[in-house]
Tab-separated table of C-alpha atoms in Angstrom:
chain	number	residue	atom	x	y	z
A	1	MET	CA	97.749	-8.122	-78.974
A	2	VAL	CA	95.294	-6.678	-77.154
A	3	ALA	CA	96.056	-3.812	-75.163
A	4	SER	CA	95.342	-4.128	-71.596
A	5	ALA	CA	92.932	-1.936	-69.639
A	6	GLU	CA	95.048	-1.495	-66.558
A	7	PRO	CA	96.854	1.403	-64.817
A	8	THR	CA	100.103	2.224	-66.999
A	9	THR	CA	103.097	2.439	-65.168
A	10	ALA	CA	106.205	4.036	-65.998
A	11	PRO	CA	108.404	1.586	-68.059
A	12	ASN	CA	111.290	-0.252	-66.240
A	13	PRO	CA	114.479	1.572	-67.164
A	14	PRO	CA	116.803	-0.783	-69.158
A	15	LEU	CA	119.442	-2.912	-67.512
A	16	VAL	CA	122.756	-1.617	-67.730
A	17	ALA	CA	126.142	-3.380	-67.760
A	18	GLU	CA	129.515	-2.010	-67.608
A	19	VAL	CA	132.216	-3.447	-70.137
A	20	GLY	CA	135.958	-2.439	-69.760
A	21	LEU	CA	137.506	-1.952	-72.976
A	22	ASP	CA	141.113	-0.660	-73.624
A	23	ASP	CA	140.620	1.199	-69.950
A	24	GLU	CA	137.343	2.838	-71.005
A	25	LYS	CA	134.078	1.702	-69.511
A	26	LYS	CA	131.552	1.808	-72.101
A	27	SER	CA	127.506	1.344	-71.350
A	28	ILE	CA	125.628	-1.198	-72.860
A	29	SER	CA	122.097	-0.887	-72.871
A	30	VAL	CA	119.853	-4.476	-72.704
A	31	GLN	CA	116.501	-4.234	-73.819
A	32	GLU	CA	113.692	-6.628	-73.290
A	33	GLU	CA	112.874	-9.009	-76.179
A	34	PRO	CA	110.056	-7.936	-78.093
A	35	GLY	CA	107.183	-9.924	-77.288
A	36	ALA	CA	108.537	-11.307	-74.001
A	37	THR	CA	106.113	-12.330	-70.936
A	38	SER	CA	104.985	-9.211	-68.554
A	39	ASN	CA	106.532	-9.701	-65.226
A	40	GLN	CA	103.292	-8.203	-64.016
A	41	THR	CA	101.202	-9.664	-60.931
A	42	ARG	CA	98.134	-9.400	-59.300
A	43	PRO	CA	98.011	-7.152	-56.228
A	44	PRO	CA	98.742	-9.852	-53.112
A	45	ILE	CA	95.978	-10.543	-50.651
A	46	ASP	CA	96.364	-9.050	-47.137
A	47	TRP	CA	95.550	-11.067	-44.265
A	48	SER	CA	96.263	-8.927	-41.544
A	49	SER	CA	92.747	-7.758	-40.879
A	50	SER	CA	89.600	-8.100	-42.286
A	51	SER	CA	89.246	-4.644	-43.418
A	52	ALA	CA	92.866	-5.044	-45.318
A	53	PHE	CA	91.641	-8.393	-46.583
A	54	PHE	CA	88.220	-7.034	-48.349
A	55	SER	CA	90.171	-4.043	-49.930
A	56	SER	CA	92.878	-6.353	-51.031
A	57	PHE	CA	90.483	-8.718	-52.354
A	58	GLY	CA	88.614	-5.673	-53.965
A	59	ALA	CA	92.060	-4.835	-55.466
A	60	ARG	CA	92.780	-8.209	-56.772
A	61	TRP	CA	89.282	-8.589	-58.587
A	62	LYS	CA	89.158	-5.269	-60.001
A	63	SER	CA	92.706	-6.053	-61.426
A	64	LEU	CA	91.584	-9.427	-63.014
A	65	TRP	CA	89.001	-7.390	-65.567
A	66	THR	CA	91.537	-6.297	-67.872
A	67	ARG	CA	90.265	-5.788	-71.520
A	68	ARG	CA	92.201	-8.658	-72.475
A	69	PHE	CA	90.507	-11.102	-69.951
A	70	VAL	CA	87.227	-9.496	-70.853
A	71	LEU	CA	87.992	-10.028	-74.395
A	72	SER	CA	89.067	-13.682	-73.595
A	73	LEU	CA	85.968	-14.408	-71.669
A	74	LEU	CA	83.498	-13.293	-74.241
A	75	ALA	CA	85.341	-14.814	-77.212
A	76	GLY	CA	85.227	-18.289	-75.499
A	77	GLN	CA	81.559	-18.124	-74.856
A	78	LEU	CA	81.405	-17.578	-78.546
A	79	VAL	CA	83.185	-20.317	-79.452
A	80	SER	CA	80.821	-22.255	-76.996
A	81	LEU	CA	77.923	-20.970	-78.756
A	82	CYS	CA	79.412	-22.243	-82.026
A	83	ILE	CA	79.767	-25.148	-81.200
A	84	THR	CA	76.411	-25.672	-80.426
A	85	CYS	CA	75.248	-24.476	-83.218
A	86	THR	CA	77.619	-27.109	-85.192
A	87	ASN	CA	75.748	-29.960	-82.750
A	88	VAL	CA	72.127	-28.773	-83.659
A	89	THR	CA	72.684	-28.557	-87.666
A	90	THR	CA	74.842	-31.977	-87.241
A	91	THR	CA	71.772	-33.248	-85.534
A	92	GLU	CA	69.499	-32.158	-88.200
A	93	LEU	CA	71.347	-33.455	-90.956
A	94	VAL	CA	71.519	-36.677	-89.566
A	95	ASN	CA	67.769	-36.877	-88.785
A	96	ARG	CA	67.249	-36.068	-92.381
A	97	GLY	CA	69.572	-38.719	-93.310
A	98	TRP	CA	72.954	-36.730	-94.651
A	99	THR	CA	75.538	-38.508	-92.567
A	100	LEU	CA	78.692	-37.620	-94.621
A	101	SER	CA	80.895	-36.713	-91.493
A	102	THR	CA	84.221	-36.140	-93.704
A	103	SER	CA	82.541	-34.230	-96.324
A	104	GLN	CA	80.866	-32.135	-93.941
A	105	GLY	CA	84.017	-30.965	-92.365
A	106	PHE	CA	85.655	-30.486	-96.373
A	107	PHE	CA	83.379	-27.833	-96.607
A	108	LEU	CA	84.965	-25.777	-93.644
A	109	TYR	CA	88.383	-26.178	-94.653
A	110	PHE	CA	87.965	-25.669	-98.112
A	111	SER	CA	86.502	-22.091	-97.020
A	112	LEU	CA	89.210	-21.686	-94.601
A	113	PHE	CA	91.543	-22.118	-97.530
A	114	ALA	CA	89.810	-19.903	-99.432
A	115	ILE	CA	89.405	-16.962	-97.263
A	116	TYR	CA	92.807	-17.017	-95.694
A	117	THR	CA	95.573	-18.018	-98.312
A	118	PRO	CA	95.025	-15.063	-100.885
A	119	TYR	CA	95.596	-12.740	-98.181
A	120	THR	CA	98.682	-14.451	-97.412
A	121	ILE	CA	99.679	-14.850	-101.152
A	122	TYR	CA	99.086	-10.847	-100.846
A	123	GLN	CA	101.162	-10.582	-98.034
A	124	TYR	CA	104.113	-13.116	-98.817
A	125	GLY	CA	103.729	-12.972	-102.437
A	126	TRP	CA	103.472	-16.432	-104.661
A	127	LYS	CA	107.487	-16.956	-104.287
A	128	GLY	CA	107.289	-16.179	-100.621
A	129	TRP	CA	104.081	-18.510	-100.251
A	130	GLY	CA	106.033	-20.897	-102.155
A	131	LYS	CA	108.889	-21.112	-99.785
A	132	MET	CA	106.996	-21.072	-96.803
A	133	ILE	CA	105.044	-24.417	-97.814
A	134	LEU	CA	108.801	-25.891	-98.766
A	135	LYS	CA	110.260	-24.973	-95.547
A	136	ASP	CA	107.446	-24.806	-93.024
A	137	GLY	CA	104.694	-26.972	-94.600
A	138	TRP	CA	105.154	-30.391	-93.418
A	139	LYS	CA	104.112	-28.994	-89.787
A	140	TYR	CA	100.802	-27.561	-91.153
A	141	PHE	CA	100.255	-30.816	-92.941
A	142	PHE	CA	100.493	-32.470	-89.452
A	143	LEU	CA	98.424	-29.983	-87.715
A	144	ALA	CA	95.818	-30.176	-90.104
A	145	ALA	CA	95.920	-34.035	-90.574
A	146	CYS	CA	95.270	-34.502	-86.609
A	147	ASP	CA	92.492	-31.856	-86.988
A	148	VAL	CA	90.983	-33.410	-89.652
A	149	GLU	CA	91.006	-37.160	-87.808
A	150	ALA	CA	89.999	-35.523	-84.735
A	151	ASN	CA	86.752	-34.424	-86.052
A	152	PHE	CA	86.085	-37.806	-87.783
A	153	LEU	CA	86.895	-39.679	-84.720
A	154	VAL	CA	84.375	-37.986	-82.583
A	155	VAL	CA	81.812	-37.944	-84.949
A	156	LYS	CA	82.244	-41.327	-85.004
A	157	ALA	CA	82.036	-41.950	-81.430
A	158	TYR	CA	78.634	-40.312	-81.009
A	159	GLN	CA	77.435	-43.154	-83.447
A	160	TYR	CA	78.701	-46.021	-81.223
A	161	THR	CA	78.555	-44.535	-77.621
A	162	ASP	CA	75.872	-42.702	-75.714
A	163	LEU	CA	75.636	-39.343	-74.756
A	164	LEU	CA	77.483	-39.439	-70.753
A	165	SER	CA	80.371	-41.029	-72.298
A	166	CYS	CA	80.861	-38.620	-74.706
A	167	MET	CA	80.639	-35.619	-72.607
A	168	LEU	CA	83.301	-36.788	-69.669
A	169	LEU	CA	85.533	-38.498	-72.319
A	170	ASP	CA	85.665	-35.449	-74.126
A	171	ALA	CA	86.899	-33.541	-71.422
A	172	TRP	CA	89.798	-35.556	-71.763
A	173	ALA	CA	91.167	-32.910	-74.475
A	174	ILE	CA	91.712	-30.441	-70.988
A	175	PRO	CA	94.899	-32.237	-69.183
A	176	VAL	CA	95.896	-33.296	-72.686
A	177	CYS	CA	95.959	-29.735	-73.990
A	178	LEU	CA	97.764	-28.581	-70.594
A	179	PHE	CA	100.506	-30.891	-70.949
A	180	PHE	CA	101.123	-29.986	-74.286
A	181	SER	CA	101.368	-26.583	-73.605
A	182	TRP	CA	103.823	-27.082	-70.720
A	183	LEU	CA	106.018	-29.184	-73.481
A	184	TYR	CA	106.148	-26.597	-75.935
A	185	MET	CA	105.990	-22.942	-73.919
A	186	ARG	CA	107.084	-24.319	-70.364
A	187	VAL	CA	103.748	-22.780	-68.868
A	188	ARG	CA	103.973	-22.555	-65.130
A	189	TYR	CA	100.565	-23.070	-63.975
A	190	HIS	CA	99.568	-21.712	-60.412
A	191	TRP	CA	97.589	-24.035	-58.319
A	192	THR	CA	94.457	-21.431	-58.494
A	193	GLN	CA	95.065	-22.244	-62.312
A	194	MET	CA	94.353	-25.957	-61.217
A	195	LEU	CA	91.344	-25.113	-59.047
A	196	GLY	CA	89.774	-23.244	-61.970
A	197	VAL	CA	89.947	-26.423	-64.107
A	198	PHE	CA	88.537	-28.645	-61.558
A	199	ILE	CA	85.756	-26.114	-61.181
A	200	CYS	CA	85.015	-26.123	-64.515
A	201	ILE	CA	84.830	-29.766	-64.818
A	202	ALA	CA	82.573	-30.241	-61.681
A	203	GLY	CA	80.358	-27.676	-63.876
A	204	LEU	CA	80.807	-30.418	-66.888
A	205	GLY	CA	79.574	-32.908	-63.965
A	206	LEU	CA	76.259	-31.274	-63.126
A	207	LEU	CA	75.697	-30.832	-66.996
A	208	VAL	CA	76.072	-34.440	-67.396
A	209	GLY	CA	73.582	-34.820	-64.243
A	210	ALA	CA	70.836	-32.945	-65.935
A	211	ASP	CA	71.305	-34.552	-69.127
A	212	GLN	CA	70.696	-37.932	-67.092
A	213	ILE	CA	68.152	-36.228	-65.082
A	214	THR	CA	66.041	-35.091	-68.140
A	215	ASP	CA	66.975	-38.413	-70.098
A	216	LYS	CA	68.510	-36.755	-73.050
A	217	GLY	CA	70.665	-39.767	-73.628
A	218	TRP	CA	70.438	-42.445	-76.225
A	219	ASP	CA	71.374	-46.397	-76.060
A	220	PRO	CA	74.663	-46.993	-77.106
A	221	LEU	CA	75.437	-49.288	-80.400
A	222	ALA	CA	78.909	-50.239	-79.298
A	223	ARG	CA	79.986	-48.751	-75.827
A	224	GLY	CA	83.697	-49.895	-76.094
A	225	LYS	CA	84.204	-48.850	-79.652
A	226	GLY	CA	82.421	-45.437	-79.269
A	227	ASP	CA	84.644	-44.594	-76.052
A	228	ALA	CA	87.865	-45.625	-77.875
A	229	PHE	CA	87.024	-43.315	-80.651
A	230	MET	CA	86.165	-40.540	-78.333
A	231	ILE	CA	89.479	-40.919	-76.248
A	232	ALA	CA	91.521	-40.675	-79.555
A	233	GLY	CA	89.431	-37.811	-80.894
A	234	ALA	CA	89.697	-35.532	-77.377
A	235	THR	CA	93.365	-36.802	-77.640
A	236	LEU	CA	94.046	-35.464	-81.086
A	237	TYR	CA	92.140	-32.303	-80.164
A	238	GLY	CA	94.315	-31.323	-77.418
A	239	PHE	CA	97.254	-31.679	-78.983
A	240	THR	CA	96.274	-29.799	-82.092
A	241	ASN	CA	95.007	-27.018	-79.845
A	242	ALA	CA	98.304	-26.530	-78.361
A	243	THR	CA	100.396	-26.892	-81.323
A	244	GLU	CA	97.844	-24.162	-83.248
A	245	GLU	CA	98.402	-22.040	-79.714
A	246	PHE	CA	102.170	-22.733	-79.759
A	247	LEU	CA	102.483	-21.742	-84.014
A	248	VAL	CA	99.847	-18.526	-83.943
A	249	ARG	CA	102.117	-16.871	-81.085
A	250	LYS	CA	105.112	-17.171	-83.253
A	251	ARG	CA	103.293	-16.614	-87.224
A	252	PRO	CA	100.724	-14.091	-88.502
A	253	LEU	CA	97.307	-15.667	-87.827
A	254	TYR	CA	96.192	-15.685	-91.469
A	255	GLU	CA	99.488	-17.873	-92.393
A	256	VAL	CA	98.485	-20.750	-89.937
A	257	VAL	CA	94.814	-20.655	-90.372
A	258	GLY	CA	94.979	-20.302	-94.061
A	259	GLN	CA	97.706	-23.762	-94.172
A	260	LEU	CA	95.083	-25.372	-91.805
A	261	GLY	CA	92.221	-25.037	-94.265
A	262	LEU	CA	95.020	-25.850	-97.331
A	263	TRP	CA	96.029	-29.053	-95.929
A	264	GLY	CA	92.424	-29.839	-94.348
A	265	PHE	CA	90.461	-29.581	-97.602
A	266	LEU	CA	93.239	-31.644	-99.409
A	267	ILE	CA	93.237	-34.415	-96.720
A	268	GLY	CA	89.832	-34.295	-95.805
A	269	GLY	CA	89.112	-34.484	-99.661
A	270	ILE	CA	91.173	-37.635	-100.283
A	271	GLN	CA	89.542	-39.290	-97.026
A	272	ALA	CA	85.907	-38.462	-98.244
A	273	SER	CA	86.497	-39.476	-101.902
A	274	ALA	CA	87.936	-42.945	-100.622
A	275	LEU	CA	85.210	-43.188	-97.963
A	276	GLU	CA	81.884	-42.140	-98.770
A	277	TRP	CA	81.739	-41.400	-102.495
A	278	LYS	CA	79.162	-44.040	-102.929
A	279	GLN	CA	76.530	-42.155	-100.028
A	280	MET	CA	77.418	-38.996	-101.784
A	281	ARG	CA	74.852	-40.276	-104.606
A	282	GLU	CA	72.400	-41.578	-102.234
A	283	VAL	CA	71.689	-39.045	-99.564
A	284	PRO	CA	69.311	-36.270	-100.374
A	285	TRP	CA	70.334	-33.091	-101.708
A	286	ASN	CA	68.032	-30.352	-101.278
A	287	GLY	CA	67.615	-26.484	-100.399
A	288	GLY	CA	67.176	-27.620	-96.351
A	289	ILE	CA	70.522	-30.050	-96.515
A	290	ILE	CA	72.325	-27.093	-98.143
A	291	GLY	CA	70.946	-24.711	-95.543
A	292	LEU	CA	72.174	-26.735	-92.985
A	293	ILE	CA	75.365	-27.310	-94.407
A	294	PHE	CA	75.985	-23.722	-94.473
A	295	ALA	CA	75.061	-22.724	-91.368
A	296	PHE	CA	77.248	-25.516	-90.244
A	297	THR	CA	80.340	-24.092	-92.357
A	298	VAL	CA	80.048	-20.401	-91.057
A	299	ALA	CA	79.934	-21.749	-87.454
A	300	MET	CA	82.984	-23.082	-87.776
A	301	ILE	CA	84.743	-20.667	-89.828
A	302	ILE	CA	83.917	-18.056	-86.740
A	303	LEU	CA	85.254	-20.718	-84.411
A	304	TYR	CA	88.591	-21.333	-86.242
A	305	THR	CA	88.556	-17.850	-86.661
A	306	VAL	CA	88.174	-16.734	-83.075
A	307	ALA	CA	89.976	-19.781	-81.803
A	308	PRO	CA	93.667	-18.518	-82.336
A	309	MET	CA	92.756	-14.801	-80.825
A	310	ILE	CA	91.837	-16.556	-77.599
A	311	TYR	CA	95.002	-18.577	-77.774
A	312	ARG	CA	96.571	-15.269	-78.135
A	313	TRP	CA	94.886	-13.412	-75.383
A	314	ALA	CA	94.739	-16.454	-73.171
A	315	SER	CA	95.702	-19.587	-73.827
A	316	SER	CA	94.751	-22.831	-75.689
A	317	ALA	CA	93.574	-24.457	-72.548
A	318	TYR	CA	91.577	-21.711	-71.453
A	319	PHE	CA	89.785	-22.442	-74.841
A	320	ASN	CA	89.084	-25.990	-74.320
A	321	LEU	CA	87.685	-24.942	-70.781
A	322	SER	CA	85.335	-22.390	-72.572
A	323	LEU	CA	83.696	-25.293	-74.566
A	324	LEU	CA	82.205	-26.538	-71.409
A	325	SER	CA	79.604	-24.442	-71.121
A	326	SER	CA	78.026	-25.216	-74.919
A	327	ASP	CA	75.771	-27.974	-73.323
A	328	PHE	CA	73.970	-24.665	-71.489
A	329	TYR	CA	73.495	-23.625	-75.176
A	330	GLY	CA	72.420	-26.401	-76.080
A	331	LEU	CA	69.605	-26.281	-73.846
A	332	LEU	CA	68.438	-22.842	-74.873
A	333	PHE	CA	68.618	-24.044	-78.692
A	334	GLY	CA	66.437	-27.127	-77.574
A	335	LEU	CA	63.938	-24.768	-75.912
A	336	PHE	CA	63.245	-23.391	-78.917
A	337	LEU	CA	63.661	-26.268	-81.250
A	338	TYR	CA	62.766	-29.270	-79.871
A	339	LYS	CA	60.383	-28.063	-76.717
A	340	TYR	CA	62.948	-28.946	-73.862
A	341	SER	CA	61.693	-28.270	-70.492
A	342	PRO	CA	64.149	-25.932	-68.453
A	343	TYR	CA	65.844	-27.696	-65.582
A	344	TRP	CA	67.579	-25.644	-62.643
A	345	LEU	CA	70.983	-27.758	-62.962
A	346	TYR	CA	71.806	-26.480	-65.972
A	347	PHE	CA	71.951	-22.948	-65.137
A	348	LEU	CA	73.740	-23.932	-61.850
A	349	SER	CA	76.397	-25.522	-63.890
A	350	PHE	CA	76.727	-22.367	-65.982
A	351	VAL	CA	77.351	-20.324	-63.654
A	352	VAL	CA	79.729	-22.745	-62.243
A	353	ILE	CA	81.718	-23.061	-65.197
A	354	ILE	CA	82.025	-19.412	-65.733
A	355	GLY	CA	83.241	-18.869	-62.255
A	356	GLY	CA	86.064	-21.440	-62.762
A	357	LEU	CA	86.953	-19.244	-65.865
A	358	ILE	CA	87.271	-16.704	-63.684
A	359	VAL	CA	89.050	-18.524	-60.966
A	360	TYR	CA	91.809	-19.886	-63.580
A	361	PHE	CA	93.138	-16.245	-64.124
A	362	TRP	CA	92.705	-15.379	-60.365
A	363	HIS	CA	96.715	-15.364	-59.520
A	364	SER	CA	98.487	-15.902	-62.980
A	365	THR	CA	97.745	-13.288	-65.713
A	366	PRO	CA	97.140	-14.333	-69.541
A	367	GLU	CA	100.389	-12.398	-70.393
A	368	GLU	CA	102.086	-15.105	-68.518
A	369	GLN	CA	100.572	-17.916	-70.210
A	370	GLY	CA	103.631	-17.713	-73.373
A	371	VAL	CA	105.565	-15.498	-75.455
A	372	LEU	CA	103.207	-13.344	-77.909
A	373	ASP	CA	105.520	-12.194	-80.772
A	374	PRO	CA	104.237	-13.229	-84.530
A	375	GLN	CA	106.218	-12.233	-87.143
A	376	ALA	CA	106.536	-13.459	-90.950
A	377	PRO	CA	109.104	-16.060	-91.823
A	378	ASP	CA	112.458	-14.096	-91.750
A	379	TYR	CA	112.986	-15.580	-95.451
A	380	VAL	CA	109.796	-14.280	-96.563
A	381	ASN	CA	109.816	-10.732	-98.176
A	382	LYS	CA	106.491	-9.231	-96.349
A	383	ARG	CA	104.432	-6.936	-98.237
A	384	GLY	CA	105.340	-3.476	-96.712
A	385	ARG	CA	108.666	-4.256	-95.274
A	386	ASP	CA	110.863	-4.441	-98.395
A	387	ASP	CA	111.139	-0.979	-98.278
A	388	LYS	CA	111.604	-0.575	-94.703
A	389	ILE	CA	114.507	-3.118	-94.625
A	390	THR	CA	116.214	-1.870	-97.698
A	391	ASP	CA	116.141	1.966	-96.618
A	392	GLU	CA	117.507	1.022	-93.151
A	393	GLU	CA	120.423	-1.071	-94.728
A	394	LYS	CA	121.059	1.731	-97.084
A	395	GLY	CA	121.553	4.228	-94.352
A	396	THR	CA	123.587	1.837	-92.262
A	397	VAL	CA	125.687	1.112	-95.188
A	398	ALA	CA	126.141	5.121	-96.056
A	399	ALA	CA	126.848	5.846	-92.298
A	400	ALA	CA	129.642	3.179	-92.109
A	401	THR	CA	131.293	4.031	-95.208
A	402	ASP	CA	131.317	8.276	-94.348
A	403	ASN	CA	132.747	7.348	-90.745
A	404	GLN	CA	135.405	4.760	-92.193
A	405	PRO	CA	139.227	6.045	-92.241
A	406	GLN	CA	140.595	6.275	-95.676
A	407	THR	CA	143.293	3.540	-96.573
A	408	PRO	CA	146.424	4.448	-98.016
A	409	ASN	CA	145.654	3.793	-101.553
A	410	GLU	CA	142.681	5.667	-100.939
A	411	LYS	CA	144.719	8.873	-100.010
A	412	VAL	CA	146.834	8.407	-103.069
A	413	GLU	CA	143.642	8.601	-105.215
A	414	ASP	CA	142.492	11.483	-103.545
A	415	GLU	CA	145.509	13.177	-104.420
A	416	VAL	CA	145.753	12.283	-107.846
A	417	GLU	CA	142.498	13.329	-108.766
A	418	VAL	CA	143.139	16.993	-106.824
A	419	HIS	CA	146.310	17.042	-108.996
A	420	ALA	CA	144.491	16.199	-111.760
A	421	THR	CA	141.829	18.694	-111.130
A	422	LYS	CA	144.238	21.419	-110.703
């Protein structure tokens, strides 16, 4: 967890309960559980006078810009930029006749597996890694299957419906993510968070309007089929984002992303060999194609690495809201690659979306979005933890043995040893 830049305050004293035992009262200290959500709240707004209002408003505004929030805001724009990079590279691949959507994702999942799984094995050991797969592998298999199919369905949707439907229906992932986040972590959404969501969606509406005015759409081949693909893909996106947030708040990031890569490249490899093996021999394979695939994979690796960090710093819902600004970065790419003409609504929509991201945490804090306590599984002997546990256990056993009163048999044995010595 990233430390907050807010002024530090003295820790709250532990709660103390008195329990009567043999007419004695013993104090029991109840400490706060590790990773528990903070009860910290924003400074209240004072409506008593204009001066008090502006003063309290300034205090609220200042309390918003913690290190954790700033990192969440910046990281959200980084992943939004990565999404734009993947859209641009995918468009270029299609224009050059390379249309293997599942195979394109296969390189991503294999890279995640190759990067994060060896480190997981280094931390857990081969035996611990195997135990983790046997006990919890089914969770990651289900997560990876939903993620692979979400990517597949969304790519298919772009082939059948138009840009307007894709942009509007893709936002369906936001309410789905909010619902599953509430289901998993019982997040209590404040009305200002809902206001932030509506402001971000209003910014999306401005982006859609700008795309229609500048005629960036295309004629749909089968709108109903494409819209159905997009709704299904957006639903899976919202579900996988919330599920991954739930997992990375409890487990190390390298375990979750490594398992997502492992099962993702297995599922994607089987699906690609079943659906695209004929096309693999027909599509062009040259330096330009390989370079675009490499750029796409690097952008997705960054996205899949930074996204879990945003889940911890803020939430998966905040991650989805941040992605709404990707079309603005698409305009910036288009200015240089496709000679787009800048339109003022794009800049206004970007400001509106950023404003919505700020309003989202105007009252609630990132720390209130869920318990953050990532730990290795109890059944795994994580590297660097064995010796510490062993020493603590030895110290506890030794102390208990020293303080334990002798039994009559032990006393007799001690006396026998004393006489034998004499």
